[in-house]
mmCIF file of C-alpha atoms and ligand atoms in Angstrom:
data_model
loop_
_atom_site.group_PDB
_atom_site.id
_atom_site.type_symbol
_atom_site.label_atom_id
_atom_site.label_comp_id
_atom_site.label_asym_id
_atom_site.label_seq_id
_atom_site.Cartn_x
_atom_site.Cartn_y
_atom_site.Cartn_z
ATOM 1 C CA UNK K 1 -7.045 -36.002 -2.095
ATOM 2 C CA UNK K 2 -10.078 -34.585 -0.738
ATOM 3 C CA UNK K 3 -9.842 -30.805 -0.006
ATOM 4 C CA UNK K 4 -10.488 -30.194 3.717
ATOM 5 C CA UNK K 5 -14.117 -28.831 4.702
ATOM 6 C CA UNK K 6 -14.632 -25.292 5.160
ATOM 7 C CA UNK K 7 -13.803 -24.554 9.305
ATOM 8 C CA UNK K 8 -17.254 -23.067 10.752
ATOM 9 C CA UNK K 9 -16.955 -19.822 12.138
ATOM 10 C CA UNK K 10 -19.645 -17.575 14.003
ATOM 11 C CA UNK K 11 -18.759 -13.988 14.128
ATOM 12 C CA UNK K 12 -19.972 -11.726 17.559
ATOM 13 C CA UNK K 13 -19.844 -7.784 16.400
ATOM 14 C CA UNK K 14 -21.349 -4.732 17.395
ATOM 15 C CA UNK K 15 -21.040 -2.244 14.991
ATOM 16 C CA UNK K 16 -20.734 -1.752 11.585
ATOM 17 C CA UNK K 17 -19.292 -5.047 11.117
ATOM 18 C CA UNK K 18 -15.828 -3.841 8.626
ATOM 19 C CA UNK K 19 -13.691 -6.715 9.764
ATOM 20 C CA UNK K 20 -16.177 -9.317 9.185
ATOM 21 C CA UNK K 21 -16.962 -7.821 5.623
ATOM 22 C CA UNK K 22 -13.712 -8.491 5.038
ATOM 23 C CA UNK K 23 -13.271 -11.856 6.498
ATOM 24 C CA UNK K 24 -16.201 -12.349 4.251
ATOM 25 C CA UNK K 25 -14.551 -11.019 0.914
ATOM 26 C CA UNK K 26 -11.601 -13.119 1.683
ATOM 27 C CA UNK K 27 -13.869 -16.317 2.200
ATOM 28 C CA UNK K 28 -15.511 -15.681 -0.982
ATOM 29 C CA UNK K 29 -12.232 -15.506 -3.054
ATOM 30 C CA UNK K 30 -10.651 -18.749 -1.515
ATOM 31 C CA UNK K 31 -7.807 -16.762 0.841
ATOM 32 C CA UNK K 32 -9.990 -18.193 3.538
ATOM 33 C CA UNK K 33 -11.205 -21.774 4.057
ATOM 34 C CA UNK K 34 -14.104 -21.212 5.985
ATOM 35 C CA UNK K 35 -17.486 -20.499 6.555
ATOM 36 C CA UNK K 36 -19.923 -18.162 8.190
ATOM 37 C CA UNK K 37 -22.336 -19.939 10.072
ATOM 38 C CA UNK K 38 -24.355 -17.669 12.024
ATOM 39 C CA UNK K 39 -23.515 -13.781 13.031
ATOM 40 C CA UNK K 40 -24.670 -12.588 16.131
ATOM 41 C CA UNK K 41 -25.014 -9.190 17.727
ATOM 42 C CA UNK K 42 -26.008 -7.427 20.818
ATOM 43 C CA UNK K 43 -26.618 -4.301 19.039
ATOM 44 C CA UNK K 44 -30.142 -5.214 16.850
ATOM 45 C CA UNK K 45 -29.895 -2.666 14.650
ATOM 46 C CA UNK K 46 -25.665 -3.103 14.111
ATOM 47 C CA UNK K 47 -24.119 -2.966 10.480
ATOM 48 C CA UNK K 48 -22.811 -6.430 10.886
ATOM 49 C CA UNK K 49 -26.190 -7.875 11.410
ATOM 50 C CA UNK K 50 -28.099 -6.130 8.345
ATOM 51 C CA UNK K 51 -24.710 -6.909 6.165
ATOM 52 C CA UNK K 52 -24.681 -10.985 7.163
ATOM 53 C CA UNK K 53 -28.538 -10.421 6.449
ATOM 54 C CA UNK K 54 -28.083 -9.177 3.053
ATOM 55 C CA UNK K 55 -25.427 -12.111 2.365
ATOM 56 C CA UNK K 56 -27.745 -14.713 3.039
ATOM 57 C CA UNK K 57 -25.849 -15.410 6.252
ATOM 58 C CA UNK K 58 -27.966 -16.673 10.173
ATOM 59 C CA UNK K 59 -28.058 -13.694 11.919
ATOM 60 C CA UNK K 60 -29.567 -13.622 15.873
ATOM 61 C CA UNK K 61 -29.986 -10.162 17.434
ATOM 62 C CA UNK K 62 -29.301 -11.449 21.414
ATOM 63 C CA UNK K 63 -31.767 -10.962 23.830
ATOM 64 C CA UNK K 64 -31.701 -7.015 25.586
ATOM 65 C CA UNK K 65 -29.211 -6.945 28.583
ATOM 66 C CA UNK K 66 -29.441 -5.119 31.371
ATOM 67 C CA UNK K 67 -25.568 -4.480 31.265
ATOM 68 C CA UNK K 68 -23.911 -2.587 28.743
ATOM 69 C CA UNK K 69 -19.886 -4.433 29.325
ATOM 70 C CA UNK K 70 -21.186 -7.996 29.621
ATOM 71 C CA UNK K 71 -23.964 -10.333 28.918
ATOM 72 C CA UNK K 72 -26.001 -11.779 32.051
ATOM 73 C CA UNK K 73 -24.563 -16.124 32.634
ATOM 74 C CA UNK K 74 -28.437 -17.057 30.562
ATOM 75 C CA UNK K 75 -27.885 -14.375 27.978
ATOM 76 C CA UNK K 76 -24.402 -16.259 27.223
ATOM 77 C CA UNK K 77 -25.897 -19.736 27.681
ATOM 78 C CA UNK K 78 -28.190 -19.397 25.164
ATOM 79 C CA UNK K 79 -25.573 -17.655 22.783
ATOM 80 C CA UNK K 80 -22.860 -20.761 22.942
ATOM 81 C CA UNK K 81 -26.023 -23.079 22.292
ATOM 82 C CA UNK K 82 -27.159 -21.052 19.334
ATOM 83 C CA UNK K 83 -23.371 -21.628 17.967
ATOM 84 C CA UNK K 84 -23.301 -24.971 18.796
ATOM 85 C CA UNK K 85 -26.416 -25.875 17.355
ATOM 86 C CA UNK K 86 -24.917 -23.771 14.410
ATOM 87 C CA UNK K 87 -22.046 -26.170 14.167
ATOM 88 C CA UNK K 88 -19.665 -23.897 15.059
ATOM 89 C CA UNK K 89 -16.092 -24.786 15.168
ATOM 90 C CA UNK K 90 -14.762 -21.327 16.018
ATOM 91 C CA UNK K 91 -16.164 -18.180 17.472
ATOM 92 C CA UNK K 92 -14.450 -14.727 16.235
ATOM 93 C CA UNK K 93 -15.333 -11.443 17.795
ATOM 94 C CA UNK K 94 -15.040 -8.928 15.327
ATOM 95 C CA UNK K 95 -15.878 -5.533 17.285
ATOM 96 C CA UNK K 96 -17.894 -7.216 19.955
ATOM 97 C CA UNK K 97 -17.907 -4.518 22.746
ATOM 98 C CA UNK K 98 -18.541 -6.699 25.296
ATOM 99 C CA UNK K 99 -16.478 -8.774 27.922
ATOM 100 C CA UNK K 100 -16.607 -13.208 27.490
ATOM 101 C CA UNK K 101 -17.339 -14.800 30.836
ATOM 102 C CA UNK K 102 -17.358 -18.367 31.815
ATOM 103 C CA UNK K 103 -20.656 -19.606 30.052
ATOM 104 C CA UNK K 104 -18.876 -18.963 26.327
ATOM 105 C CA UNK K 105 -15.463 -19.756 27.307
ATOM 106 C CA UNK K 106 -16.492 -22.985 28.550
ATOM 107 C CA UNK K 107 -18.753 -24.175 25.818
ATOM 108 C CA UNK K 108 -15.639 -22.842 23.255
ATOM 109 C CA UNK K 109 -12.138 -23.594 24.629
ATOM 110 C CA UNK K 110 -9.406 -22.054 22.764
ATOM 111 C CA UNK K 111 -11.813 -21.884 19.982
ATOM 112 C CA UNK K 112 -12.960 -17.907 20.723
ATOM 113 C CA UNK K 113 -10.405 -15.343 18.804
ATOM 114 C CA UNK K 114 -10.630 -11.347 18.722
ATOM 115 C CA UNK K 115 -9.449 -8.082 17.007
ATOM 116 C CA UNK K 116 -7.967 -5.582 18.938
ATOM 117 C CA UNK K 117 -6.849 -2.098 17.802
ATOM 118 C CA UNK K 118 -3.368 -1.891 19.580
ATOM 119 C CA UNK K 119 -0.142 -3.738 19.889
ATOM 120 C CA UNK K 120 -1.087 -5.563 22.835
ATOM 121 C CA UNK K 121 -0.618 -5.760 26.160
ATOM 122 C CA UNK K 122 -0.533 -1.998 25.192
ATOM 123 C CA UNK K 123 -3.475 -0.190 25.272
ATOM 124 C CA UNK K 124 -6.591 -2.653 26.366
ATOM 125 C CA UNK K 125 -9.749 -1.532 26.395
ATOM 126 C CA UNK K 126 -11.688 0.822 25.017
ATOM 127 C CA UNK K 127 -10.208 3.193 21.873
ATOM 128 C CA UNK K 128 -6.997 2.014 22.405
ATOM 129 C CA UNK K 129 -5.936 4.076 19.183
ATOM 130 C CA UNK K 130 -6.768 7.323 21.414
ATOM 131 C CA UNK K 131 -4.695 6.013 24.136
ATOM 132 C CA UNK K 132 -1.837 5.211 21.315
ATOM 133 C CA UNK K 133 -2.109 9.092 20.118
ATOM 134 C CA UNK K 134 -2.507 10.421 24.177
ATOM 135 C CA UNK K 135 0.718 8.085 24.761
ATOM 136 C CA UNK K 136 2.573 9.885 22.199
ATOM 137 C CA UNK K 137 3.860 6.420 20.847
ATOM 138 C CA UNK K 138 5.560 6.089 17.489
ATOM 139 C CA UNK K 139 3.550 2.711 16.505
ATOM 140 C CA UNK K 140 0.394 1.373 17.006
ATOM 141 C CA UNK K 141 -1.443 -1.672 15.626
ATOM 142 C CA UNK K 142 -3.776 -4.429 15.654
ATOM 143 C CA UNK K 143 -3.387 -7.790 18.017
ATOM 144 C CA UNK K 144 -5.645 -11.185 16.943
ATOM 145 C CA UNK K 145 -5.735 -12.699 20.637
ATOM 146 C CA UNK K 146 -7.146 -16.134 21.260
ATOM 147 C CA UNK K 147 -9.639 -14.845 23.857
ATOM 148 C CA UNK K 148 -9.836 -15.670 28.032
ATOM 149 C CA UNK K 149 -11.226 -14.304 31.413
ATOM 150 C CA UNK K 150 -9.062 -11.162 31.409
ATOM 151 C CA UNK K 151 -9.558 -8.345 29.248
ATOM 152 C CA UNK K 152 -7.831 -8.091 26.189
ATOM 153 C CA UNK K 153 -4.904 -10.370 27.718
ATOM 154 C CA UNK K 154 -4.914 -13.709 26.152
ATOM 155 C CA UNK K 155 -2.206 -15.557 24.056
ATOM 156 C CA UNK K 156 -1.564 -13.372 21.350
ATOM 157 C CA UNK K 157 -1.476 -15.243 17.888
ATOM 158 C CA UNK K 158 -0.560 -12.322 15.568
ATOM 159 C CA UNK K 159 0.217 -8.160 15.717
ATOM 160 C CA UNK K 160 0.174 -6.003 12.830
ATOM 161 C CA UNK K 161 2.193 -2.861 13.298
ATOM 162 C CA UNK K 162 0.990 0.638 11.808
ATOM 163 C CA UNK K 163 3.238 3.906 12.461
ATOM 164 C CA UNK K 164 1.795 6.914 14.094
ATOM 165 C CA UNK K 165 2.385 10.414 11.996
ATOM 166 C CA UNK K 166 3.091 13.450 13.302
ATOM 167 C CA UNK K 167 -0.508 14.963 11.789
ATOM 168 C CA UNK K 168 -2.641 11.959 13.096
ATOM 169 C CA UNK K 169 -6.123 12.201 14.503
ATOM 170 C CA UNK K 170 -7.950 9.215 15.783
ATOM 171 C CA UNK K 171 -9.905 9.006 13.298
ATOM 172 C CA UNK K 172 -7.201 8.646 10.437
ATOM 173 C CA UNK K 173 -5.250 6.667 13.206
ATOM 174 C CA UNK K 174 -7.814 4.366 13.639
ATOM 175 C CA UNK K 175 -8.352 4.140 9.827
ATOM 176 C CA UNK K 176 -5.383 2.993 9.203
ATOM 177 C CA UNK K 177 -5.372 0.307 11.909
ATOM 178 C CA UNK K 178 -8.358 -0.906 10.429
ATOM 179 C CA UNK K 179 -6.777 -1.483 6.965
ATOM 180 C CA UNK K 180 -4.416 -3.469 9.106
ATOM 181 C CA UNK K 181 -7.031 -5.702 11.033
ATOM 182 C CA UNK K 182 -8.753 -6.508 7.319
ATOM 183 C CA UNK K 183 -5.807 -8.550 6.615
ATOM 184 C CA UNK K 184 -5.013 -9.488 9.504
ATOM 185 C CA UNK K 185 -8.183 -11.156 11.078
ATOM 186 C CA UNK K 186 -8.575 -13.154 7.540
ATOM 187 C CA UNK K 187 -5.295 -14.355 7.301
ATOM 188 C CA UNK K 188 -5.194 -15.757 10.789
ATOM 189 C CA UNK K 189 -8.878 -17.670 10.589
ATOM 190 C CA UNK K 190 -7.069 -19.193 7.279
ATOM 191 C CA UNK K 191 -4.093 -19.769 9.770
ATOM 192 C CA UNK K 192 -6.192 -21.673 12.431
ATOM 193 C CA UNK K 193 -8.344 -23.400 8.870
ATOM 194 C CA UNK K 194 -4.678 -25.065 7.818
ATOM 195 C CA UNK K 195 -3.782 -26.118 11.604
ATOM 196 C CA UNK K 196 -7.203 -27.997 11.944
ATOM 197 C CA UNK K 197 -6.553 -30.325 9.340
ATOM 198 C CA UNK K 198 -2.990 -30.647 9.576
HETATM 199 C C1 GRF Y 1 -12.236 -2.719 15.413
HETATM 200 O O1 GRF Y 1 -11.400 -1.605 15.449
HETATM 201 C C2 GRF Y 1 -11.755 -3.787 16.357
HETATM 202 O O2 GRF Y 1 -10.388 -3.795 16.541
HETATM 203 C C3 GRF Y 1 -12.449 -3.411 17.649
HETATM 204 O O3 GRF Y 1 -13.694 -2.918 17.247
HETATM 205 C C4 GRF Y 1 -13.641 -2.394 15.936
HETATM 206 C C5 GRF Y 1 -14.715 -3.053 15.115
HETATM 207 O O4 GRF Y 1 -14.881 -2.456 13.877
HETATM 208 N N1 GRF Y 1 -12.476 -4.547 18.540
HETATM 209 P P1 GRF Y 1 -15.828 -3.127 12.776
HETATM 210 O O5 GRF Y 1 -17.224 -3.230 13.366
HETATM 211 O O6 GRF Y 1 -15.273 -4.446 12.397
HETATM 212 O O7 GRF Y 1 -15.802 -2.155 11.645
#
């Protein structure tokens, strides 16, 4: 039997690009069946950019905006046609700090996943781990959500639950979440690999 192609992902990030060096790991020892097609950034100078660079990976900077929460409707148009003409089969945001709108969604129906750090619906937004610690709640975690129009709120897939100690700051908080989302984000693009060629 022929083993099934590799699904073709493009990753959206921001910053310094930790979950999709791990998606990346995991692709390159086999837990993964997929590949990176193209990574893509509104930040130019962003860690994720200059580490896809430096694996021989696409990489487009996006055009400047003149928001800072979304992307203007052309900005986005051009995006999903960059992806498509990529080949991209699915779209993972992997720390992309801004909000999806119509011109993506449309061109990638349920084919757009992201990483959030919180047990979702808990905590949207930004630095939800600070809003965990504020809350005063005893667990936190990580949500994989296949991504809509509403922020943070779509279908979640899978949740990864991390316990908040007593001597927590954000920053070891959030450290700790993000050992979560490194398994987490990988095991669920192998998840959504398997269920395309089932
Ligand atoms: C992660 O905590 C993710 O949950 C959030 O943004 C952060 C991105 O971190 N959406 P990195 O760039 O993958 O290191």
């Amino acid at each position: 039997m022929n083993s099934p192609s590799p699904l073709k992902i493009g990753v959206l990030g921001s910053g310094k690009g930790s979950n999709f060096m791990a998606l990346h790991q995991a692709i390159g020892e086999g837990r993964v069946n997929a590949e990176t097609v193209l990574v893509a950034s509104d930040q130019p100078e962003a860690g994720i950019l200059e580490f896809a660079a430096r694996q021989a990976i696409s990489t487009w900077p996006l055009p400047p905006s003149q928001f800072k929460t979304k992307l203007e409707p052309e900005i986005e148009t051009l995006l999903a046609q960059k992806l498509k003409e990529a080949g991209v089969e699915l779209v993972v945001l992997a720390g992309f700090m801004r909000v999806i709108k119509q011109p993506l969604l449309d061109a990638f129906p349920r084919a757009i996943i992201n990483i959030h750090p919180s047990l979702l619906p808990a905590f949207k937004g930004l630095e939800a781990w600070k809003q965990a610690l504020e809350a005063g709640v005893p667990e936190t975690g990580c949500t994989v959500h296949w991504v809509d129009d509403s922020l943070d709120g779509g279908e979640i897939i899978a949740q990864r639950t991390v316990p908040v100690r007593p001597d927590d700051t954000s920053t070891s908080l959030h450290a700790r979440i993000q050992e979560q989302e490194h398994q987490l984000l990988p095991e669920v693009v192998h998840q959504i690999a398997l269920s395309r060629n089932a």
